[in-house]
mmCIF file of C-alpha atoms in Angstrom:
data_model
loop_
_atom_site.group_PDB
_atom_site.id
_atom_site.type_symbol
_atom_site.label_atom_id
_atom_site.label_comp_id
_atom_site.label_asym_id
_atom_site.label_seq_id
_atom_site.Cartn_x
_atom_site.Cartn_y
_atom_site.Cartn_z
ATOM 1 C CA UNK A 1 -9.545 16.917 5.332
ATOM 2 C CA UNK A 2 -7.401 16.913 2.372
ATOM 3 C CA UNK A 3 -5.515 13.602 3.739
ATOM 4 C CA UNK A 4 -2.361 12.243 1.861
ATOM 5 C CA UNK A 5 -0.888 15.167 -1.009
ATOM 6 C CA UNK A 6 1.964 14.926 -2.980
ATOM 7 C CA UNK A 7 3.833 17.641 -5.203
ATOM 8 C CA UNK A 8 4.378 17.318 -7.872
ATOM 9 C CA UNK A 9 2.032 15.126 -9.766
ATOM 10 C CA UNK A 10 4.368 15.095 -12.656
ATOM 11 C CA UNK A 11 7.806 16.181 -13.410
ATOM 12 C CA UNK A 12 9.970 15.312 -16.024
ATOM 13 C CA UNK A 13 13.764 15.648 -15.136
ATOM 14 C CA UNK A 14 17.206 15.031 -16.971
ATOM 15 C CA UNK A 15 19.733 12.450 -15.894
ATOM 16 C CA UNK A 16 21.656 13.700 -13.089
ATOM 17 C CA UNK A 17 19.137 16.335 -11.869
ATOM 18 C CA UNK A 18 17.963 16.615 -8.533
ATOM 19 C CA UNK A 19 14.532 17.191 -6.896
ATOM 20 C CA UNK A 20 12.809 16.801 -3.716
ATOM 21 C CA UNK A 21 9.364 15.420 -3.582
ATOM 22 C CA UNK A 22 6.670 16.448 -0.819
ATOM 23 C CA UNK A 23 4.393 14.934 1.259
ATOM 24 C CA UNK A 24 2.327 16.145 3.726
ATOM 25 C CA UNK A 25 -0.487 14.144 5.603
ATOM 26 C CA UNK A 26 -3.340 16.255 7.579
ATOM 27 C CA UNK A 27 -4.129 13.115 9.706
ATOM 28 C CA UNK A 28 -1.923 13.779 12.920
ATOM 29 C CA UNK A 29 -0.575 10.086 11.781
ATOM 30 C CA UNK A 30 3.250 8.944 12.639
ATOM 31 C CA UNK A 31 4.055 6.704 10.235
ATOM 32 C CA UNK A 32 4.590 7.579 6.672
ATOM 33 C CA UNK A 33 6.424 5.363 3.837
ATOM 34 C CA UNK A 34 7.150 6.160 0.015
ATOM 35 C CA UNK A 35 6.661 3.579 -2.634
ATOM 36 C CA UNK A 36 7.105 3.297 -6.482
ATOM 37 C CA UNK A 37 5.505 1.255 -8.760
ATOM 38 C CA UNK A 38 6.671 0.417 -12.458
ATOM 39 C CA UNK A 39 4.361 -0.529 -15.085
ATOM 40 C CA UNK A 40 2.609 -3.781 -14.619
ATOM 41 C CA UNK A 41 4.309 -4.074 -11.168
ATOM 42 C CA UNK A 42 3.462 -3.906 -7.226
ATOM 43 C CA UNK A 43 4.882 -1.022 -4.603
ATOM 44 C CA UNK A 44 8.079 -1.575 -3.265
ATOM 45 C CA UNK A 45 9.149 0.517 -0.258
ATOM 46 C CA UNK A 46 11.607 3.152 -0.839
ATOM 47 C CA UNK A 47 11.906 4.468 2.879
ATOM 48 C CA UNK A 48 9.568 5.078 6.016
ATOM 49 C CA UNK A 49 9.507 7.144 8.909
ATOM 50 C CA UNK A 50 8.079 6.347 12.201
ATOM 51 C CA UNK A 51 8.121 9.657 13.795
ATOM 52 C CA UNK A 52 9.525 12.994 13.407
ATOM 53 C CA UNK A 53 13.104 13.374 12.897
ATOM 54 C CA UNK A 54 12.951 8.885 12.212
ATOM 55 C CA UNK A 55 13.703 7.428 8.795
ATOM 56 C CA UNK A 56 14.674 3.611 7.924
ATOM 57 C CA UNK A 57 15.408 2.412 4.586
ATOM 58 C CA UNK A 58 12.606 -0.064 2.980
ATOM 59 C CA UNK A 59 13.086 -2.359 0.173
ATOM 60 C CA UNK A 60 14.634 -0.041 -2.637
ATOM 61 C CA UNK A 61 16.286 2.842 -0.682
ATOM 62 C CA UNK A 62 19.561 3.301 -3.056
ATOM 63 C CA UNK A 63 19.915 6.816 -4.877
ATOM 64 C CA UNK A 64 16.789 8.464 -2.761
ATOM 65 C CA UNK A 65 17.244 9.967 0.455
ATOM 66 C CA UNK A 66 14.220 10.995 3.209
ATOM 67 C CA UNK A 67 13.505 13.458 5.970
ATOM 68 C CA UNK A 68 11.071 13.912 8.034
ATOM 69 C CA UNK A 69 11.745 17.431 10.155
ATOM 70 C CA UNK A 70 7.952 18.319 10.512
ATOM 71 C CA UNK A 71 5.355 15.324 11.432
ATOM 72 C CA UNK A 72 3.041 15.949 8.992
ATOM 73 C CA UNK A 73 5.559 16.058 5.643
ATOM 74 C CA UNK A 74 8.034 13.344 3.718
ATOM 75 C CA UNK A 75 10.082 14.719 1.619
ATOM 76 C CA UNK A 76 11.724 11.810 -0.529
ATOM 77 C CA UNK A 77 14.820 13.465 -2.306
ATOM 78 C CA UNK A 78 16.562 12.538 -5.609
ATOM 79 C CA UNK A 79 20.043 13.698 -5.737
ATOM 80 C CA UNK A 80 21.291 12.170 -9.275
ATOM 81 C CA UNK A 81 18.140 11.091 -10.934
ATOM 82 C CA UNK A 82 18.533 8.745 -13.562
ATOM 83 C CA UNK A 83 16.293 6.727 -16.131
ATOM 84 C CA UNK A 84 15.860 3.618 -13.837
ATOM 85 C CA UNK A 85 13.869 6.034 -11.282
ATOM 86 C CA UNK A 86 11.674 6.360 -14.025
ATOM 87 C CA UNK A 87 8.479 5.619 -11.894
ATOM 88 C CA UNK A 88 5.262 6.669 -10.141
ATOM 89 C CA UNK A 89 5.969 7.177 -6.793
ATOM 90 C CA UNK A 90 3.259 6.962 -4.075
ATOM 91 C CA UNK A 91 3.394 8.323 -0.086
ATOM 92 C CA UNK A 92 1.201 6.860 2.202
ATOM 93 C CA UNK A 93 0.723 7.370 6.115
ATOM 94 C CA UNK A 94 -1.175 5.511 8.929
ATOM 95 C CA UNK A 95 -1.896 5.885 12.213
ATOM 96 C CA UNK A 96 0.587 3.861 14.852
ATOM 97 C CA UNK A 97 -1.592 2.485 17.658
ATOM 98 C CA UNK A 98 -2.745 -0.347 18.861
ATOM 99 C CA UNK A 99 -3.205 -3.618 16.159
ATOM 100 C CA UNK A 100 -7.125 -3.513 16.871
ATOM 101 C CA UNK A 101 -7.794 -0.389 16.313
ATOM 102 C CA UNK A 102 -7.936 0.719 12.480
ATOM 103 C CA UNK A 103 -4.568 1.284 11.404
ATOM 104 C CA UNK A 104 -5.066 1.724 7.966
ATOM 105 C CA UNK A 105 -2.853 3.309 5.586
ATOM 106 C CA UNK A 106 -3.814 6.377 3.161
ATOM 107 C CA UNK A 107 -2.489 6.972 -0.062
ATOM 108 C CA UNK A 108 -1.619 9.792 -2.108
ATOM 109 C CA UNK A 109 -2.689 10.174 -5.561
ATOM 110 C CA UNK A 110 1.300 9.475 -6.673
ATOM 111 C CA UNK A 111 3.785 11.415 -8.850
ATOM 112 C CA UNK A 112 4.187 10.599 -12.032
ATOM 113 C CA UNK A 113 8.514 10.962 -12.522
ATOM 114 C CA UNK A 114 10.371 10.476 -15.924
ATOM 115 C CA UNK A 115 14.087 10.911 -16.084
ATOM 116 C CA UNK A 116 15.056 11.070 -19.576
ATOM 117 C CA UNK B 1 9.297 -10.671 6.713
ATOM 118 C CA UNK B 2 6.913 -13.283 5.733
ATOM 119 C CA UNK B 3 5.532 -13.815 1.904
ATOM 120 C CA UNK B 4 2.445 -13.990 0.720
ATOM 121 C CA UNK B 5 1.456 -15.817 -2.232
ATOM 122 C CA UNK B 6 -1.838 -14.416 -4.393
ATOM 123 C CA UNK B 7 -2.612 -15.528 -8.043
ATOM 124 C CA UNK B 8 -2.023 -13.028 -10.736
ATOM 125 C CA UNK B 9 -5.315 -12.544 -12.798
ATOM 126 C CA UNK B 10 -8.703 -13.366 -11.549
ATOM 127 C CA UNK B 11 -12.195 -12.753 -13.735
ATOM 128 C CA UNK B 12 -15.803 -12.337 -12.528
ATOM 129 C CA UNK B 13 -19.032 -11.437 -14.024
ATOM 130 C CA UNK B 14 -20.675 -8.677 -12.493
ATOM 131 C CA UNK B 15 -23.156 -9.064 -9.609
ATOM 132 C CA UNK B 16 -21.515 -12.451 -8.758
ATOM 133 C CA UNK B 17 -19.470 -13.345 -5.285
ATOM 134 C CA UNK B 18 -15.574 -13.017 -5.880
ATOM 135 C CA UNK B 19 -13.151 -15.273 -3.796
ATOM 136 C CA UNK B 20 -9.603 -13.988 -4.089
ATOM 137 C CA UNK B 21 -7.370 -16.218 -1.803
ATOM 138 C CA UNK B 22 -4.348 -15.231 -0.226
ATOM 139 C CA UNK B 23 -1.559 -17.778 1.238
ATOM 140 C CA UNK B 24 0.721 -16.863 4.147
ATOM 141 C CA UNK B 25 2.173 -20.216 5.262
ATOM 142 C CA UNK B 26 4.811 -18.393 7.120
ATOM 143 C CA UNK B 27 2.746 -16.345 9.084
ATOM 144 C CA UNK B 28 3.630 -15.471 12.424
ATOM 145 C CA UNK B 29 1.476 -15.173 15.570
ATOM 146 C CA UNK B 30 1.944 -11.200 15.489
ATOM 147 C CA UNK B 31 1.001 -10.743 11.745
ATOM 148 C CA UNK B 32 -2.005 -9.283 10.895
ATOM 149 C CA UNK B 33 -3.578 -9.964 7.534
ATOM 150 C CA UNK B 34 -4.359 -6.614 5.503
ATOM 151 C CA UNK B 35 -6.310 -6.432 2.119
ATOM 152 C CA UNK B 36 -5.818 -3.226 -0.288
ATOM 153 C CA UNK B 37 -6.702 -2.763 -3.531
ATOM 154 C CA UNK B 38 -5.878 -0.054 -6.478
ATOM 155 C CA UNK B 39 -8.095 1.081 -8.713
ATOM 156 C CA UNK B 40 -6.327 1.866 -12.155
ATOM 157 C CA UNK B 41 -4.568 5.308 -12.167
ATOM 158 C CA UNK B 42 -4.992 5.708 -8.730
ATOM 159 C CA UNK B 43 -3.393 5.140 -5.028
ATOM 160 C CA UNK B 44 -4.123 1.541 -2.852
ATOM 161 C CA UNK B 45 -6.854 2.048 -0.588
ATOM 162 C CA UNK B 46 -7.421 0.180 2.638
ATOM 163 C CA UNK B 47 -9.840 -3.006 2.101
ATOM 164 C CA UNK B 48 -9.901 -4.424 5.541
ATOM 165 C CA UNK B 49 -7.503 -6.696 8.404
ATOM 166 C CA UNK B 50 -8.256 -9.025 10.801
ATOM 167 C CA UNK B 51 -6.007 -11.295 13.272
ATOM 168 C CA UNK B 52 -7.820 -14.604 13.969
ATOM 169 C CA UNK B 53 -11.631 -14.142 13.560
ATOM 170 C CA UNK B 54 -13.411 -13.909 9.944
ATOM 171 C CA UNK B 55 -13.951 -9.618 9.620
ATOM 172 C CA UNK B 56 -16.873 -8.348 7.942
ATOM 173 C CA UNK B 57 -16.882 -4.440 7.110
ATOM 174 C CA UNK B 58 -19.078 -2.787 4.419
ATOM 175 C CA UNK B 59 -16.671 -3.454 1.163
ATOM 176 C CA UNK B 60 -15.564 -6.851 2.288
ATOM 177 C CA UNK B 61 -15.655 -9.634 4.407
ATOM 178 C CA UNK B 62 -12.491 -11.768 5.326
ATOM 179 C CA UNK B 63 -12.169 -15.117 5.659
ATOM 180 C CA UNK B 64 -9.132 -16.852 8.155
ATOM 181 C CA UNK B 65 -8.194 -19.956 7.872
ATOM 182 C CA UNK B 66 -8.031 -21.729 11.331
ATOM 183 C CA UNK B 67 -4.089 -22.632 11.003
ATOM 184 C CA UNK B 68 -3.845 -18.792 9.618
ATOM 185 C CA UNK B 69 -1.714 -20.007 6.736
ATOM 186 C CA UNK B 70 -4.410 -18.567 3.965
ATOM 187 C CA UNK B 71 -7.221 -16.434 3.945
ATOM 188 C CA UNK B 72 -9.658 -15.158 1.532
ATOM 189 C CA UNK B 73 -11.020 -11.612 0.743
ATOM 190 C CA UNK B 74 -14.807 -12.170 -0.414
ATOM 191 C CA UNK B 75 -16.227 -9.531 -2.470
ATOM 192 C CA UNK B 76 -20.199 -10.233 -2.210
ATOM 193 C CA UNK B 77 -21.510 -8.952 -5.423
ATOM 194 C CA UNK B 78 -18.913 -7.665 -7.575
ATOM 195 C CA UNK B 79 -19.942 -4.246 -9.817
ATOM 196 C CA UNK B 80 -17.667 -2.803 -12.317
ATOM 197 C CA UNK B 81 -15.743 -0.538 -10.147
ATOM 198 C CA UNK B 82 -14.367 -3.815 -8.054
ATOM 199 C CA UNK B 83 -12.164 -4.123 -11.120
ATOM 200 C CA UNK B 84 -8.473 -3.393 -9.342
ATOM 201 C CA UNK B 85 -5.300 -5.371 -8.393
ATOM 202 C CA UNK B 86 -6.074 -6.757 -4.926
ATOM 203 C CA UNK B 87 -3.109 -6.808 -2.405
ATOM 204 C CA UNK B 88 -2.894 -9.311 0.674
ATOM 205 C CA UNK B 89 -0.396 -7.472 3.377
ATOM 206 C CA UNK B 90 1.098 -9.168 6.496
ATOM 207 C CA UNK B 91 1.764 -6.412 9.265
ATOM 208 C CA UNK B 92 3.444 -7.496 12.123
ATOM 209 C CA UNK B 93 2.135 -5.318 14.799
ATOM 210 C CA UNK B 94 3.702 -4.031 16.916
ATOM 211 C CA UNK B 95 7.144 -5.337 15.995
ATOM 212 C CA UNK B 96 7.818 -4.124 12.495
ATOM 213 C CA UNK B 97 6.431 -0.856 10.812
ATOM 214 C CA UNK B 98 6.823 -1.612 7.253
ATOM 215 C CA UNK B 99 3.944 -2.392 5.030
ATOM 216 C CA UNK B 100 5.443 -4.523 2.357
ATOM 217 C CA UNK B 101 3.235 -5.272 -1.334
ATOM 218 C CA UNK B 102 3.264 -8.074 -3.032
ATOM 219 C CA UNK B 103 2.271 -8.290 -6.936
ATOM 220 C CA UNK B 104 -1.047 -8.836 -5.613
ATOM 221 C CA UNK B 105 -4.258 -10.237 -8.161
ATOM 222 C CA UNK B 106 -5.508 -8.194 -10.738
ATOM 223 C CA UNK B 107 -9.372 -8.454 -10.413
ATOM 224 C CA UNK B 108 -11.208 -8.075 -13.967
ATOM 225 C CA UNK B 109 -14.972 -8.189 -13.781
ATOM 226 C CA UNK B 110 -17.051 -8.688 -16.649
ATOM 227 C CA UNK B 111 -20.812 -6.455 -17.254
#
């Protein structure tokens, strides 16, 4: 099982570029989120998906846009990047059922993103 | 969503038990109490939950208060590679799906 992957694991883009980053989780899982973490700094939740074809904003959703057309893949989308995405951005997915059963989330390894 | 507050830093010496506390005075009767930590350079990883009842898997054990407003993740015998930023996580099954991080506590552990 390869579990959580994300492409690319870097990419360096200019201000006002665009670019779609993948996820894809091998787990069968429904839920899937995307963080990013700055230096010295915790996740914050960008958007999540509870399903295919489901996305709801999370903490930080302005200037990224989701979709979630296949179960298994995330794609968090950049449409005007700019230096303030500047960030490491991490995917994660977990499994939806019931609260006593292990419903642990697994993480990607993250994407390193620098808008210059 | 409720808060949880964690201290920043924490030390240890190697081989020694590690208390890393955890407050949640807000909690509510749905929220479950998640631990994850990340290792530098790399992705959280799941630590362990529990509800009510002090949890015991093979990485950790977890300690509930009996008012739920704090807990403690208990690291038995710290090694080198415990050395991480520890995250406590409410999850309100089944009524929210978000899985919101704090700062969390940066673990440093000493040889």
């Amino acid at each position: 099982n390869a579990g959580v992957t994300q492409t690319p694991k870097f990419r360096v883009l200019k201000t006002g570029q665009s670019m779609t980053l993948l996820c894809a989780q091998d787990m069968n899982h429904e839920y899937m989120y995307w963080y990013r973490q700055d230096p010295g700094m915790g996740l914050r939740l960008i958007h999540y998906s509870v399903g295919e074809g489901t996305t709801a904003k999370g903490e930080v959703p302005d200037g990224y846009n989701v979709s979630r057309l296949k179960k298994q893949n995330f794609l968090l989308g950049l449409e005007s990047a700019a230096p303030s995405q500047t960030s490491v951005y991490f995917c994660a997915s977990s499994y939806s059922g019931q609260p006593h059963m292990n419903t642990e989330a697994f993480f990607g390894q993250g994407t390193r993103l620098t808008v210059v | 969503d409720a808060k949880t507050t964690q201290p920043n830093s924490m030390e240890s010496n190697e081989e020694e038990p590690v208390h890393l506390p955890c407050n949640h005075s807000t909690i509510s009767g749905t929220d479950y109490i998640h631990w994850y930590r990340q290792l530098p350079s790399q992705g959280p990883e799941y630590v362990i939950h529990g509800l009510t009842s002090n949890v015991n898997n093979r990485m950790a054990s977890l300690a509930i208060a009996e008012d739920r407003k704090s807990s403690t993740l208990i690291l038995h015998r710290a090694t080198l590679r415990d050395a991480a930023v520890y995250y406590c996580i409410l999850r309100d099954h089944p009524n929210t799906d978000k899985l919101i991080f704090g700062t969390g506590t940066r673990l440093q552990v000493f040889p």
